[in-house]
C-alpha positions as protocol buffer text, in pm:
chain_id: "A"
residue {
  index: 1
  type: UNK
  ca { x: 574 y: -603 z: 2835 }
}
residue {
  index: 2
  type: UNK
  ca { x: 311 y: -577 z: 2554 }
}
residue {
  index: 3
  type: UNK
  ca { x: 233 y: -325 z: 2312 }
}
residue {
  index: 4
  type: UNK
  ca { x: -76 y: -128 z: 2286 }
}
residue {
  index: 5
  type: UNK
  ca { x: -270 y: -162 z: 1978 }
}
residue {
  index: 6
  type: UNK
  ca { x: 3 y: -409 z: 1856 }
}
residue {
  index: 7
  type: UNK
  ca { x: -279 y: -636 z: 1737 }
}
residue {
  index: 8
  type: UNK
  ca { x: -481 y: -384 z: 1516 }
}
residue {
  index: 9
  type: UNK
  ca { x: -283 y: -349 z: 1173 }
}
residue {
  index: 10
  type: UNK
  ca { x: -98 y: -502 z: 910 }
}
residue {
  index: 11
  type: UNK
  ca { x: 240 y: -387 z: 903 }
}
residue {
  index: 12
  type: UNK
  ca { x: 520 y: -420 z: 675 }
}
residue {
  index: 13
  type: UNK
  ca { x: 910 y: -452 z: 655 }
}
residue {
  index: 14
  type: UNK
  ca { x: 1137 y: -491 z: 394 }
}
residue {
  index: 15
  type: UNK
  ca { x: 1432 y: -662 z: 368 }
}
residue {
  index: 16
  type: UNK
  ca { x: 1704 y: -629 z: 147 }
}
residue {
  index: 17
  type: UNK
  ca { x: 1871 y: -910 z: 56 }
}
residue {
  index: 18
  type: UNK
  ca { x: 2226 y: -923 z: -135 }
}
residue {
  index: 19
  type: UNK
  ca { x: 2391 y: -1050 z: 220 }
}
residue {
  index: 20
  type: UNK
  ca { x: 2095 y: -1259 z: 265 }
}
residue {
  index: 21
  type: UNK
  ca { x: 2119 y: -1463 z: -27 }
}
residue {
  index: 22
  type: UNK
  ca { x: 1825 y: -1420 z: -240 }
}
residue {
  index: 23
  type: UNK
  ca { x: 1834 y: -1640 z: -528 }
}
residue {
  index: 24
  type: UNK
  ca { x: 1609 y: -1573 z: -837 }
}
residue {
  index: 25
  type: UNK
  ca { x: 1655 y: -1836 z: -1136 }
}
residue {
  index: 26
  type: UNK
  ca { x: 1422 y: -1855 z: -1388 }
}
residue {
  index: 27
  type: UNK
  ca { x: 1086 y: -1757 z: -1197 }
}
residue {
  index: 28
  type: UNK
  ca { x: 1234 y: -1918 z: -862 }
}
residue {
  index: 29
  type: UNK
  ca { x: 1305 y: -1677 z: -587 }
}
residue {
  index: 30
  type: UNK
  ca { x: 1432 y: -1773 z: -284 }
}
residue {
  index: 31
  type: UNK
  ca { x: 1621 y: -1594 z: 39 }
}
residue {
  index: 32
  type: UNK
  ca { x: 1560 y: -1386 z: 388 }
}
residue {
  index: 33
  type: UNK
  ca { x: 1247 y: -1182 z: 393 }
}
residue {
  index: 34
  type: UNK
  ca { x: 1402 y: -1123 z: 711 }
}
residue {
  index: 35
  type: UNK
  ca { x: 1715 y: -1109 z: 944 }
}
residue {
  index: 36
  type: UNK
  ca { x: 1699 y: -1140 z: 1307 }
}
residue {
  index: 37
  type: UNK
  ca { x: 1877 y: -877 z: 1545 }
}
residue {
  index: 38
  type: UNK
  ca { x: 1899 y: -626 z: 1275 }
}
residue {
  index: 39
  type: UNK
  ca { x: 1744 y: -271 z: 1346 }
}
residue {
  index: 40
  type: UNK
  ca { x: 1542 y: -194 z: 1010 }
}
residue {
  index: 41
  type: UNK
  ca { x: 1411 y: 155 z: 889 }
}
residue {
  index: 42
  type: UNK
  ca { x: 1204 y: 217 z: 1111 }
}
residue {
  index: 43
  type: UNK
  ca { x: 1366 y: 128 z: 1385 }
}
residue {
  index: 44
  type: UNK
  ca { x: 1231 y: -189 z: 1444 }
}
residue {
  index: 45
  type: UNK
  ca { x: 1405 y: -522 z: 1580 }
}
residue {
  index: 46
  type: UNK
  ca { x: 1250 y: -913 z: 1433 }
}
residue {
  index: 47
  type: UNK
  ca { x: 1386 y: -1117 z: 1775 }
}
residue {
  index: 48
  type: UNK
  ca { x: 1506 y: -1501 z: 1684 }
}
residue {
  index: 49
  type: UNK
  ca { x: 1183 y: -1682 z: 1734 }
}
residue {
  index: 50
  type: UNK
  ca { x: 940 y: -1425 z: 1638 }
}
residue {
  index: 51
  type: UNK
  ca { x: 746 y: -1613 z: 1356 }
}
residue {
  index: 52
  type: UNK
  ca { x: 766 y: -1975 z: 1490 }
}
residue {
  index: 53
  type: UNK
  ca { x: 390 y: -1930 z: 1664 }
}
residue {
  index: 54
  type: UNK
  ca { x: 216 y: -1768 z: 1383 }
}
residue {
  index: 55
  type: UNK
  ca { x: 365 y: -2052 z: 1133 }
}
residue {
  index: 56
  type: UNK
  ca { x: 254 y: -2306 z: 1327 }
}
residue {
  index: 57
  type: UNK
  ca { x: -97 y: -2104 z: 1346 }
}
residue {
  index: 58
  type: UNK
  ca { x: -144 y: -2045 z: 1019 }
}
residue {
  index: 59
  type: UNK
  ca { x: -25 y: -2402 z: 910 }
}
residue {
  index: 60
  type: UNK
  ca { x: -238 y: -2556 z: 1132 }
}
residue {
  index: 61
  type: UNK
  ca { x: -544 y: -2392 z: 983 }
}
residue {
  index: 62
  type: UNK
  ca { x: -385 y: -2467 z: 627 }
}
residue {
  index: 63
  type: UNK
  ca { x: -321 y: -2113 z: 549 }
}
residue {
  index: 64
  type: UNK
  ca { x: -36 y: -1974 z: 373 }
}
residue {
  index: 65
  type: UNK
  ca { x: 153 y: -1675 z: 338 }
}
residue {
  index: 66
  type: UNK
  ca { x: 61 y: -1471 z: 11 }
}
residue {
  index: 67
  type: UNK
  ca { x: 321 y: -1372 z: -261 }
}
residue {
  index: 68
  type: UNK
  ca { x: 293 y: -1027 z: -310 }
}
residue {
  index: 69
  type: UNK
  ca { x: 409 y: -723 z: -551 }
}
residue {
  index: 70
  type: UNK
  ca { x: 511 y: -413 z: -337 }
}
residue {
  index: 71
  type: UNK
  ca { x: 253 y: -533 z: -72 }
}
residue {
  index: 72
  type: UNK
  ca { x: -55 y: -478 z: -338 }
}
residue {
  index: 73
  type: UNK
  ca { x: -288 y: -765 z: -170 }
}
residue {
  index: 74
  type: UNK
  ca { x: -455 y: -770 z: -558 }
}
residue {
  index: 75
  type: UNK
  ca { x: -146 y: -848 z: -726 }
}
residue {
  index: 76
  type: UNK
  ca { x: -2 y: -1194 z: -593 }
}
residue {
  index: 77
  type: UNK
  ca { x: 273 y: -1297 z: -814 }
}
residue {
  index: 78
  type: UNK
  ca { x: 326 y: -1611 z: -714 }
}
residue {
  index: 79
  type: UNK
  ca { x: 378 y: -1853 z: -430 }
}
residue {
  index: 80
  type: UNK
  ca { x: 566 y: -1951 z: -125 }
}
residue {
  index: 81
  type: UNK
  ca { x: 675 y: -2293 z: -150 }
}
residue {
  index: 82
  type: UNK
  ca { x: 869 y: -2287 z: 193 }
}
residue {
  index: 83
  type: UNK
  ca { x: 816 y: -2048 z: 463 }
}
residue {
  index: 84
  type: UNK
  ca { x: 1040 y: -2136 z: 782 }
}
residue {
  index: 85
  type: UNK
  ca { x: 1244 y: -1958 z: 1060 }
}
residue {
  index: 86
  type: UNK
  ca { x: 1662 y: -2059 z: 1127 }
}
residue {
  index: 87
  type: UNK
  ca { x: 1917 y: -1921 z: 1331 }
}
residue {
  index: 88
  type: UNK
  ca { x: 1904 y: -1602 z: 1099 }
}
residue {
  index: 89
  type: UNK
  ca { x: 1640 y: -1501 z: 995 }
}
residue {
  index: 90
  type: UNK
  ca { x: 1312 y: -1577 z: 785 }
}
residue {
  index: 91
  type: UNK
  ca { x: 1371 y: -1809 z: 458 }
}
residue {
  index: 92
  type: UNK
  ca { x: 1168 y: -1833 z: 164 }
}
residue {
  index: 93
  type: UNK
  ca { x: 1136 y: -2010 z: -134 }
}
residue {
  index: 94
  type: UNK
  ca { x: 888 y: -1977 z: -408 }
}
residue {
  index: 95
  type: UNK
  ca { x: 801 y: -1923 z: -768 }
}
residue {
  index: 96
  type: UNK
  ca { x: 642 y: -1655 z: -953 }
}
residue {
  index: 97
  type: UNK
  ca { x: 385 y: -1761 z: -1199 }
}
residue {
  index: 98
  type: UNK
  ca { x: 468 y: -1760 z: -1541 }
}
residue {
  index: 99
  type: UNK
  ca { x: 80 y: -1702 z: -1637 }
}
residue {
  index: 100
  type: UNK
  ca { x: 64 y: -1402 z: -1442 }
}
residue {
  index: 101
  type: UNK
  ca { x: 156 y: -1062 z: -1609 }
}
residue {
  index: 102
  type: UNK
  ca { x: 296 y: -914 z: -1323 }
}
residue {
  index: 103
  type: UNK
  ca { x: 492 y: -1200 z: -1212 }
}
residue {
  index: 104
  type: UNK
  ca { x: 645 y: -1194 z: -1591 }
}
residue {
  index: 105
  type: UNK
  ca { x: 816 y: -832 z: -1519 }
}
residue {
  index: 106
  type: UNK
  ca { x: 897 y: -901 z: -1164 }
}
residue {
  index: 107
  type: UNK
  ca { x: 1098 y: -1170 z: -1326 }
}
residue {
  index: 108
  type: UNK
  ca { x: 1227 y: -897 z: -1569 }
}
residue {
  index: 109
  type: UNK
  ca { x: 1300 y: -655 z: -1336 }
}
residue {
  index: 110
  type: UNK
  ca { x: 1502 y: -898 z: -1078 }
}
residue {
  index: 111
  type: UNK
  ca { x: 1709 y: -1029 z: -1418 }
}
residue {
  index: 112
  type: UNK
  ca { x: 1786 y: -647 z: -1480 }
}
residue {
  index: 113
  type: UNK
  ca { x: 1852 y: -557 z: -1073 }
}
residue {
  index: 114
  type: UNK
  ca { x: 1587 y: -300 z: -1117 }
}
residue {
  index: 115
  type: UNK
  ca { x: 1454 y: -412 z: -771 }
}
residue {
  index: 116
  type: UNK
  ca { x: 1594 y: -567 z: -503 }
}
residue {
  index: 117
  type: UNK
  ca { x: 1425 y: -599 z: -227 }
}
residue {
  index: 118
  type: UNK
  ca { x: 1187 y: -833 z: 6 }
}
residue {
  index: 119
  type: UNK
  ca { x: 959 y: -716 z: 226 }
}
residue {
  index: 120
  type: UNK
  ca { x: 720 y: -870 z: 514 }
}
residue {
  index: 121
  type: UNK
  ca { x: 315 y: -790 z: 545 }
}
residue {
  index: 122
  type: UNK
  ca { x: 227 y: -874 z: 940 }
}
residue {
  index: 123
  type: UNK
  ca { x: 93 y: -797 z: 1209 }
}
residue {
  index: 124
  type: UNK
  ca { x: 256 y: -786 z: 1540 }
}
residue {
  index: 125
  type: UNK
  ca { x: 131 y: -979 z: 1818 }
}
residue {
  index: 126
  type: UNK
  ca { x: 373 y: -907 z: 2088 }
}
residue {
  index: 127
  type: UNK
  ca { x: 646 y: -649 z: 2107 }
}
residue {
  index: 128
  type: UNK
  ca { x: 854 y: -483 z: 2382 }
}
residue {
  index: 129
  type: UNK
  ca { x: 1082 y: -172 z: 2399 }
}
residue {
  index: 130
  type: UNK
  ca { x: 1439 y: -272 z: 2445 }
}
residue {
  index: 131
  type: UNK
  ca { x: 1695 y: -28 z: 2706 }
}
residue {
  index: 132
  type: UNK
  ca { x: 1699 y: 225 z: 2342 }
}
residue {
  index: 133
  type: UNK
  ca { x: 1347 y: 264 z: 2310 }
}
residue {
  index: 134
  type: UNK
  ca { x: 1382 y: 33 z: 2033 }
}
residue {
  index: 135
  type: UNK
  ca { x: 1044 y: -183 z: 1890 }
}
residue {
  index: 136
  type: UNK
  ca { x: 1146 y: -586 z: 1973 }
}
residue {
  index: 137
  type: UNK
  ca { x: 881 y: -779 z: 1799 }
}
residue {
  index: 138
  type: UNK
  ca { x: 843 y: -1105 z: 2017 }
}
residue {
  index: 139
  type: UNK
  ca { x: 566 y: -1252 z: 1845 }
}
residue {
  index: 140
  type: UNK
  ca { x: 448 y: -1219 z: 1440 }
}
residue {
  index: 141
  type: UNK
  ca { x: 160 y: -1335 z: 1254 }
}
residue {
  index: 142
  type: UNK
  ca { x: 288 y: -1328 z: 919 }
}
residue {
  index: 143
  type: UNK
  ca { x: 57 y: -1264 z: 622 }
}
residue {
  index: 144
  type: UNK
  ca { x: 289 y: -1214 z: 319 }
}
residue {
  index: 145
  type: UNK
  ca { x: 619 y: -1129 z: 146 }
}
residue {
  index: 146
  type: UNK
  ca { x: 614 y: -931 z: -98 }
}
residue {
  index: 147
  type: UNK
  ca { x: 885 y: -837 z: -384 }
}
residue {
  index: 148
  type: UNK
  ca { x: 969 y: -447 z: -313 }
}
residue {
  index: 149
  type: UNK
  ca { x: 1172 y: -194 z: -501 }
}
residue {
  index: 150
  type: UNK
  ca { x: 1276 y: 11 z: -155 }
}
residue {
  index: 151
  type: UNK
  ca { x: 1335 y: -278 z: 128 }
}
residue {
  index: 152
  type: UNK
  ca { x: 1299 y: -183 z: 490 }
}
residue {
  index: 153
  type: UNK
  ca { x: 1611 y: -402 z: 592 }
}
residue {
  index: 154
  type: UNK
  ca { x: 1985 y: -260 z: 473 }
}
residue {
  index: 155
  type: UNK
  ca { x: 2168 y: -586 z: 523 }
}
residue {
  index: 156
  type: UNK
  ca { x: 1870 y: -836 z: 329 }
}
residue {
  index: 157
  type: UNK
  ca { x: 1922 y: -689 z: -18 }
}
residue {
  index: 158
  type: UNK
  ca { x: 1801 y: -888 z: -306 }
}
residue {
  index: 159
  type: UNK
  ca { x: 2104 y: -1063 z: -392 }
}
residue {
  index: 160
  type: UNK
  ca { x: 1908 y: -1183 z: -736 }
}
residue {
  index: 161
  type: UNK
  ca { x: 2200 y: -1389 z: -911 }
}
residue {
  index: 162
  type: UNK
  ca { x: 2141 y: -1244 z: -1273 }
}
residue {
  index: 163
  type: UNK
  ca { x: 2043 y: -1590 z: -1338 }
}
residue {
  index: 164
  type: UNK
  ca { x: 2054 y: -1681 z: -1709 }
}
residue {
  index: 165
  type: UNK
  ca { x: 1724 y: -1815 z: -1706 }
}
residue {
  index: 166
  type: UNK
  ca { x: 1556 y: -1461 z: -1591 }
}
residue {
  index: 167
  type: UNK
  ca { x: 1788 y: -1310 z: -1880 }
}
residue {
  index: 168
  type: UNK
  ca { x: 1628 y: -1452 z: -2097 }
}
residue {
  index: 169
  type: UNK
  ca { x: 1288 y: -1438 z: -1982 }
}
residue {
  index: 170
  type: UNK
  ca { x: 1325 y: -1050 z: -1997 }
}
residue {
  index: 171
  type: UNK
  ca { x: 1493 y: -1073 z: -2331 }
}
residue {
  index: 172
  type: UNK
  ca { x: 1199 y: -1323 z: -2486 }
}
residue {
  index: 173
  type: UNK
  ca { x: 957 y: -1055 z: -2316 }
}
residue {
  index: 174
  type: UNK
  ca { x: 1112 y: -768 z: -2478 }
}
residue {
  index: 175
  type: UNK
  ca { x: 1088 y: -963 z: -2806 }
}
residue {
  index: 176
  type: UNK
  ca { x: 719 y: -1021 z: -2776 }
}
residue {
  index: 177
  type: UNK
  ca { x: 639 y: -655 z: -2692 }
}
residue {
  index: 178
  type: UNK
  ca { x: 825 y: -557 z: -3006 }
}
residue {
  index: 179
  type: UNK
  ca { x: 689 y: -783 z: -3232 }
}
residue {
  index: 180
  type: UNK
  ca { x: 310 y: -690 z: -3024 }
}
residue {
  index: 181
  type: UNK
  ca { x: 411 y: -360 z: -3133 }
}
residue {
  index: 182
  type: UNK
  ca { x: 469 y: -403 z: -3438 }
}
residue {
  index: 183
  type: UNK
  ca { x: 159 y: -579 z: -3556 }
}
């Protein structure tokens, strides 16, 4: 069965990811932006499968999906290096860009565990109601993944090992604030 007006906004989810096994080292950042079978927020369900036909959409056009900050489509932070469905769930892997601002404190923040979270910009293309009245999205173009403070998805928390690398990143950044400050 298909949705009504499943087709006609952009949508978001957020994942957190601590059981997901979100990585962020230096300005690398990888994990699940999404876990299959897992009822999120808003009582939503992402069925095994659900991205496969918009991937292969978008890559056939040579699109990409956008690294985002808290789903702000005029803040990209970065990019997704690897975008790809497995048994679980949806795995990425990117970088934030050390010559953005933005991408500089998201770095910060992660190092500190300030935020946490990952969170997916879509639109639904197919969904059906399961025996609970539950939203099963079948079918997902996906447009971004964002970093989040307040993910969508309890079991995808941001599992950011406090990597050295973004330590110190957020330490050198302090530095140069204080010594901005100062002059």
């Amino acid at each position: 069965m298909r949705e009504r007006g499943v087709q006609e906004r952009l949508e978001t989810k957020r994942a957190a990811g601590a059981a997901t096994g979100i990585v962020a080292e230096g300005l690398a950042v990888a994990g699940y932006a999404s876990v299959f079978g897992r009822v999120d927020g808003g009582g939503d369900v992402v069925a095994p499968g659900a991205y496969a036909r918009g991937l292969a959409r978008l890559a056939a056009r040579g699109g990409r999906v956008r690294m985002l900050w808290q789903h702000d489509a005029t803040r990209p932070i970065g990019v997704w290096d690897e975008v790809r469905e497995d048994r679980r769930g949806l795995w990425v892997s990117g970088r934030l860009l050390a010559d953005v601002a933005q991408a500089r404190e998201a770095a910060a923040l992660l190092a500190a565990g300030a935020i946490d979270g990952l969170s997916i910009g879509y639109r639904a293309v197919r969904a059906e109601r399961d025996g609970r009245g539950r939203r099963v999205l079948t079918e997902i173009d996906l447009w971004e993944v964002s970093l989040v403070t307040f993910p969508m998805q309890g079991e995808a928390r941001v599992g950011a090992k406090a990597a050295v690398g973004l330590r110190e990143l957020a330490r050198a950044l302090a530095q140069a604030r204080r010594r901005l400050a100062g002059a």
